[in-house]
Amino acid sequence: MRLNVTINGENRQTDDVWEGESLLYVLRERLGLPGSKNACEQGECGSCTVYLDDVPVCACLVAAGQAEGRVVRTVEGLADGDTLDPVQQSFVDAGAVQCGFCTPGLVVAAHDLLNRVPDPSDEEIREALAGNLCRCTGYEKILDAVRAVAKGGVA
């Protein structure tokens, strides 16, 4: 099938997509957007989180055919050209990025939280990020990064 989708504000299409291929595979392998990471392929780790029609989803669980005609925003689409989104910048500044594998999903999840709840409590931050696993940071620097953005700055 031919897949037509708006990705990061740009109309994109790709051919020969099997409807059951994951959106994650299409983003990474067919459209050259490697930001979302392929880790568990079961929706357990959150590393592939993207927005689908402004709702965060695990791209590994979305069949490519389900994205037809819809709007996808990836971690790459949060930046404004070379200027990182405040959440992205805060993760860098706080040292919340180590191996970087979980970072794209955590950034998208934090971005979504801060759009919904501009000044979240620690409990709200933890709940919003609960679907994202990190093996390196111990989470405290990640929490610091989200807190910093909520307070109007970067870490």
Coordinates of N, CA and C in Angstrom, one line a residue:
M1 N 0.8 -1.2 0.0 CA 0.0 0.0 0.0 C 0.9 1.2 0.0
R2 N 0.3 2.3 -0.4 CA 1.0 3.6 -0.3 C 0.5 4.3 1.0
L3 N 1.4 4.7 1.8 CA 1.1 5.4 3.0 C 1.3 6.9 2.9
N4 N 0.2 7.6 3.2 CA 0.3 9.1 3.2 C 0.1 9.5 4.6
V5 N 1.0 10.3 5.1 CA 1.0 10.7 6.5 C 1.7 12.0 6.6
T6 N 1.2 12.9 7.5 CA 1.9 14.1 7.8 C 2.8 13.9 9.0
I7 N 4.1 14.1 8.7 CA 5.1 13.8 9.8 C 5.9 15.1 10.0
N8 N 5.8 15.5 11.3 CA 6.5 16.8 11.7 C 6.2 17.9 10.8
G9 N 4.9 18.0 10.4 CA 4.4 19.1 9.6 C 4.6 19.0 8.1
E10 N 5.2 17.9 7.7 CA 5.4 17.7 6.3 C 4.6 16.5 5.7
N11 N 3.9 16.7 4.6 CA 3.2 15.6 4.0 C 4.3 14.6 3.4
R12 N 4.2 13.4 3.8 CA 5.1 12.3 3.4 C 4.3 11.2 2.8
Q13 N 5.0 10.5 1.9 CA 4.4 9.2 1.4 C 5.4 8.2 1.1
T14 N 5.1 7.0 1.3 CA 6.0 5.9 1.0 C 5.2 4.7 0.4
D15 N 5.8 4.0 -0.5 CA 5.1 3.0 -1.2 C 5.6 1.6 -0.7
D16 N 4.8 0.6 -1.1 CA 5.1 -0.8 -0.8 C 5.1 -1.1 0.7
V17 N 4.2 -0.4 1.5 CA 4.1 -0.6 2.9 C 3.1 -1.7 3.1
W18 N 3.4 -2.7 3.9 CA 2.5 -3.7 4.3 C 1.7 -3.1 5.5
E19 N 0.4 -3.2 5.4 CA -0.5 -2.6 6.4 C -0.1 -3.0 7.9
G20 N 0.4 -4.2 8.0 CA 0.8 -4.6 9.4 C 2.2 -4.2 9.8
E21 N 2.9 -3.6 9.0 CA 4.2 -3.1 9.4 C 4.0 -2.0 10.5
S22 N 4.9 -2.0 11.4 CA 4.7 -1.0 12.5 C 5.0 0.4 12.0
L23 N 4.3 1.4 12.6 CA 4.6 2.8 12.3 C 6.1 3.1 12.7
L24 N 6.6 2.4 13.7 CA 8.0 2.6 14.1 C 8.9 2.2 13.0
Y25 N 8.7 1.0 12.3 CA 9.5 0.6 11.2 C 9.4 1.6 10.1
V26 N 8.3 2.0 9.8 CA 8.1 3.0 8.6 C 8.9 4.3 8.9
L27 N 8.8 4.8 10.2 CA 9.5 6.0 10.5 C 11.0 5.8 10.4
R28 N 11.5 4.8 11.0 CA 12.9 4.6 11.0 C 13.5 4.1 9.7
E29 N 12.9 3.1 9.1 CA 13.5 2.4 8.0 C 13.1 2.9 6.6
R30 N 11.9 3.4 6.5 CA 11.4 3.9 5.2 C 11.5 5.4 5.1
L31 N 11.4 6.1 6.2 CA 11.3 7.6 6.1 C 12.6 8.2 6.7
G32 N 13.5 7.5 7.2 CA 14.8 8.0 7.7 C 14.7 8.9 8.9
L33 N 13.8 8.6 9.8 CA 13.6 9.3 11.1 C 14.0 8.4 12.2
P34 N 15.3 8.3 12.6 CA 15.7 7.3 13.6 C 15.6 7.7 15.0
G35 N 15.0 8.9 15.3 CA 14.9 9.3 16.7 C 14.2 8.4 17.6
S36 N 13.0 7.9 17.2 CA 12.3 6.9 18.0 C 13.0 5.6 17.9
K37 N 13.2 5.0 19.1 CA 14.1 3.8 19.2 C 13.3 2.6 19.2
N38 N 13.8 1.5 18.7 CA 13.2 0.2 18.6 C 13.9 -0.7 19.7
A39 N 13.1 -0.9 20.8 CA 13.7 -1.7 21.9 C 12.9 -2.9 22.1
C40 N 11.7 -2.8 22.7 CA 11.0 -4.0 23.1 C 10.0 -4.6 22.1
E41 N 9.5 -3.7 21.2 CA 8.5 -4.1 20.2 C 7.3 -4.6 20.8
Q42 N 7.0 -4.3 22.1 CA 5.8 -4.8 22.8 C 5.1 -3.7 23.6
G43 N 5.5 -2.4 23.4 CA 4.9 -1.3 24.1 C 5.2 -1.2 25.6
E44 N 6.2 -1.8 26.0 CA 6.6 -1.9 27.4 C 7.6 -0.9 27.9
C45 N 8.5 -0.4 26.9 CA 9.6 0.4 27.3 C 9.4 1.9 27.0
G46 N 8.6 2.3 26.1 CA 8.3 3.7 25.8 C 9.3 4.4 24.9
S47 N 10.4 3.7 24.5 CA 11.4 4.3 23.7 C 11.0 4.8 22.3
C48 N 9.9 4.2 21.9 CA 9.4 4.6 20.5 C 8.2 5.6 20.5
T49 N 8.0 6.2 21.7 CA 6.8 7.1 21.8 C 6.9 8.2 20.8
V50 N 5.8 8.4 20.1 CA 5.5 9.5 19.2 C 4.1 10.1 19.4
Y51 N 3.8 11.2 18.9 CA 2.5 11.7 18.9 C 1.8 11.2 17.6
L52 N 0.6 10.7 17.8 CA -0.3 10.3 16.7 C -1.6 11.1 16.9
D53 N -1.8 12.1 16.0 CA -2.9 13.0 16.2 C -2.9 13.6 17.6
D54 N -1.7 14.1 18.0 CA -1.5 14.8 19.3 C -1.7 13.9 20.5
V55 N -1.7 12.6 20.3 CA -1.8 11.7 21.5 C -0.6 10.8 21.5
P56 N 0.2 10.7 22.6 CA 1.4 9.9 22.7 C 1.0 8.4 22.5
V57 N 1.7 7.7 21.6 CA 1.5 6.3 21.4 C 2.9 5.6 21.3
C58 N 2.9 4.3 21.5 CA 4.1 3.6 21.2 C 4.0 3.2 19.8
A59 N 4.9 3.7 19.0 CA 4.9 3.5 17.5 C 5.1 2.0 17.2
C60 N 5.7 1.3 18.0 CA 5.9 -0.2 17.8 C 4.5 -0.9 17.8
L61 N 3.5 -0.3 18.4 CA 2.2 -1.0 18.5 C 1.2 -0.5 17.5
V62 N 1.5 0.5 16.7 CA 0.6 1.1 15.7 C 1.0 0.5 14.4
A63 N 0.0 -0.1 13.8 CA 0.2 -0.7 12.4 C 0.3 0.5 11.5
A64 N 1.2 0.4 10.5 CA 1.4 1.5 9.6 C 0.1 1.9 8.9
G65 N -0.8 1.0 8.6 CA -2.0 1.3 7.9 C -2.9 2.2 8.8
Q66 N -2.8 2.1 10.1 CA -3.6 2.9 11.0 C -3.2 4.4 10.9
A67 N -2.0 4.7 10.4 CA -1.5 6.0 10.4 C -1.9 6.7 9.1
E68 N -2.5 6.0 8.1 CA -2.9 6.6 6.9 C -3.7 7.9 7.1
G69 N -3.3 9.0 6.5 CA -4.0 10.2 6.5 C -3.9 11.0 7.9
R70 N -3.1 10.5 8.8 CA -3.1 11.1 10.1 C -1.8 11.9 10.3
V71 N -1.7 12.5 11.5 CA -0.6 13.4 11.8 C 0.3 12.8 12.8
V72 N 1.6 12.6 12.5 CA 2.6 12.1 13.4 C 3.6 13.2 13.7
R73 N 4.0 13.2 15.0 CA 5.1 14.1 15.4 C 6.0 13.3 16.2
T74 N 7.3 13.3 15.8 CA 8.3 12.5 16.4 C 9.2 13.4 17.3
V75 N 10.1 12.8 18.0 CA 11.0 13.6 18.8 C 11.8 14.6 17.9
E76 N 12.1 14.3 16.7 CA 12.8 15.2 15.8 C 11.9 16.5 15.5
G77 N 10.6 16.2 15.5 CA 9.6 17.3 15.2 C 9.4 18.3 16.3
L78 N 9.9 18.0 17.5 CA 9.8 18.9 18.6 C 10.7 20.1 18.5
A79 N 11.8 19.9 17.9 CA 12.8 21.0 17.7 C 12.3 22.0 16.6
D80 N 12.7 23.2 16.7 CA 12.4 24.2 15.7 C 13.7 24.5 14.9
G81 N 13.9 23.7 13.9 CA 15.1 23.8 13.1 C 16.3 23.3 14.0
D82 N 17.3 24.1 14.2 CA 18.4 23.7 15.0 C 18.2 24.1 16.5
T83 N 17.1 24.7 16.8 CA 16.8 25.1 18.2 C 16.0 24.0 18.9
L84 N 16.6 23.4 19.9 CA 15.9 22.3 20.6 C 14.6 22.8 21.3
D85 N 13.6 22.0 21.5 CA 12.5 22.3 22.3 C 13.0 22.5 23.8
P86 N 12.4 23.3 24.6 CA 12.8 23.4 26.0 C 13.0 22.1 26.7
V87 N 12.1 21.1 26.5 CA 12.2 19.8 27.1 C 13.5 19.1 26.6
Q88 N 13.8 19.1 25.4 CA 15.0 18.5 24.8 C 16.2 19.2 25.4
Q89 N 16.2 20.5 25.4 CA 17.4 21.2 26.0 C 17.6 21.0 27.4
S90 N 16.5 20.9 28.2 CA 16.6 20.6 29.6 C 17.2 19.2 29.9
F91 N 16.8 18.2 29.1 CA 17.4 16.9 29.2 C 18.9 16.9 29.0
V92 N 19.3 17.7 28.0 CA 20.8 17.8 27.8 C 21.4 18.5 29.0
D93 N 20.9 19.6 29.4 CA 21.5 20.5 30.4 C 21.5 19.7 31.8
A94 N 20.5 18.9 32.1 CA 20.4 18.3 33.4 C 21.2 17.0 33.4
G95 N 21.8 16.6 32.3 CA 22.5 15.3 32.2 C 21.6 14.1 32.3
A96 N 20.4 14.3 31.8 CA 19.4 13.2 31.8 C 19.5 12.3 30.6
V97 N 20.5 12.6 29.8 CA 20.8 11.7 28.6 C 22.1 11.0 28.9
Q98 N 22.0 9.7 28.9 CA 23.2 8.9 29.0 C 23.4 8.1 27.8
C99 N 23.0 6.9 27.7 CA 23.1 6.1 26.5 C 22.2 6.7 25.4
G100 N 21.1 7.3 25.8 CA 20.2 8.0 24.9 C 19.1 7.1 24.3
F101 N 19.1 5.9 24.6 CA 18.1 5.0 24.0 C 16.7 5.3 24.4
C102 N 16.5 5.6 25.7 CA 15.2 5.9 26.2 C 14.8 7.3 26.0
T103 N 15.8 8.2 25.7 CA 15.6 9.6 25.7 C 14.4 10.1 24.8
P104 N 14.3 9.7 23.6 CA 13.3 10.2 22.7 C 11.9 9.9 23.3
G105 N 11.6 8.8 23.8 CA 10.3 8.5 24.4 C 10.1 9.3 25.6
L106 N 11.1 9.4 26.5 CA 10.9 10.2 27.7 C 10.7 11.7 27.4
V107 N 11.4 12.2 26.4 CA 11.2 13.6 26.0 C 9.8 13.8 25.4
V108 N 9.3 12.9 24.6 CA 7.9 13.1 24.1 C 6.9 13.0 25.2
A109 N 7.1 12.0 26.2 CA 6.2 11.9 27.3 C 6.2 13.1 28.2
A110 N 7.4 13.6 28.5 CA 7.5 14.8 29.3 C 6.9 16.1 28.6
H111 N 7.1 16.2 27.3 CA 6.6 17.2 26.5 C 5.0 17.2 26.5
D112 N 4.5 16.0 26.4 CA 3.0 15.9 26.5 C 2.5 16.3 27.9
L113 N 3.2 15.8 28.9 CA 2.8 16.2 30.3 C 2.8 17.7 30.5
L114 N 3.9 18.3 30.1 CA 4.0 19.8 30.3 C 3.0 20.6 29.5
N115 N 2.6 20.0 28.3 CA 1.5 20.7 27.6 C 0.2 20.6 28.3
R116 N -0.1 19.5 29.0 CA -1.3 19.3 29.7 C -1.3 19.9 31.1
V117 N -0.2 19.8 31.8 CA 0.0 20.2 33.1 C 1.3 21.1 33.2
P118 N 1.2 22.4 33.1 CA 2.4 23.2 33.0 C 3.3 23.2 34.2
D119 N 2.7 22.9 35.4 CA 3.5 22.9 36.6 C 3.1 21.6 37.4
P120 N 3.6 20.5 36.9 CA 3.2 19.2 37.5 C 3.9 18.9 38.9
S121 N 3.2 18.2 39.7 CA 3.8 17.7 40.9 C 4.8 16.6 40.6
D122 N 5.6 16.2 41.6 CA 6.5 15.1 41.4 C 5.7 13.8 41.1
E123 N 4.6 13.7 41.8 CA 3.7 12.5 41.5 C 3.2 12.5 40.1
E124 N 2.8 13.6 39.6 CA 2.3 13.7 38.2 C 3.4 13.4 37.2
I125 N 4.6 13.9 37.5 CA 5.7 13.6 36.6 C 6.0 12.1 36.6
R126 N 6.1 11.5 37.7 CA 6.4 10.1 37.8 C 5.3 9.3 37.1
E127 N 4.1 9.7 37.3 CA 3.0 9.0 36.6 C 3.1 9.1 35.1
A128 N 3.3 10.3 34.6 CA 3.4 10.5 33.2 C 4.6 9.8 32.5
L129 N 5.6 9.6 33.3 CA 6.8 8.9 32.7 C 6.9 7.4 33.1
A130 N 5.9 6.9 33.7 CA 5.9 5.5 34.2 C 5.9 4.5 33.1
G131 N 5.5 4.9 31.9 CA 5.6 3.9 30.8 C 6.9 3.9 30.0
N132 N 7.9 4.6 30.6 CA 9.2 4.7 29.9 C 10.3 4.2 30.9
L133 N 11.0 3.2 30.3 CA 12.1 2.6 31.1 C 13.4 3.1 30.7
C134 N 14.2 3.4 31.7 CA 15.6 3.8 31.6 C 16.5 2.9 32.4
R135 N 17.6 2.4 31.8 CA 18.5 1.5 32.5 C 19.8 2.2 33.0
C136 N 19.9 3.5 32.6 CA 21.2 4.2 32.9 C 21.1 5.3 34.0
T137 N 20.1 6.1 34.0 CA 20.2 7.3 34.8 C 19.7 7.3 36.2
G138 N 18.9 6.3 36.6 CA 18.4 6.3 37.9 C 17.2 7.3 38.0
Y139 N 16.8 7.9 37.0 CA 15.6 8.7 36.8 C 15.7 10.1 37.5
E140 N 16.6 10.3 38.4 CA 16.6 11.6 39.2 C 16.9 12.8 38.2
K141 N 17.9 12.6 37.3 CA 18.2 13.7 36.4 C 17.1 13.9 35.4
I142 N 16.4 12.9 35.1 CA 15.2 13.0 34.2 C 14.1 13.9 34.9
L143 N 13.9 13.5 36.1 CA 12.9 14.3 36.9 C 13.4 15.8 37.1
D144 N 14.7 16.0 37.3 CA 15.2 17.3 37.4 C 15.0 18.1 36.1
A145 N 15.1 17.5 35.0 CA 14.9 18.1 33.7 C 13.5 18.6 33.5
V146 N 12.5 17.7 33.9 CA 11.1 18.0 33.7 C 10.8 19.2 34.7
R147 N 11.3 19.1 35.9 CA 11.0 20.1 36.9 C 11.5 21.5 36.5
A148 N 12.7 21.5 35.8 CA 13.3 22.7 35.4 C 12.4 23.4 34.3
V149 N 11.9 22.6 33.4 CA 11.1 23.2 32.4 C 9.8 23.7 33.0
A150 N 9.2 23.0 33.9 CA 8.0 23.4 34.6 C 8.2 24.7 35.3
K151 N 9.4 24.9 35.8 CA 9.7 26.2 36.6 C 10.0 27.3 35.6
G152 N 10.0 27.1 34.4 CA 10.2 28.2 33.4 C 11.6 28.3 32.9
G153 N 12.4 27.3 33.0 CA 13.7 27.4 32.5 C 14.2 26.0 32.1
V154 N 15.5 25.9 31.9 CA 16.1 24.6 31.6 C 17.0 24.3 32.8
A155 N 17.3 23.1 32.9 CA 18.2 22.7 34.1 C 19.6 23.3 34.0

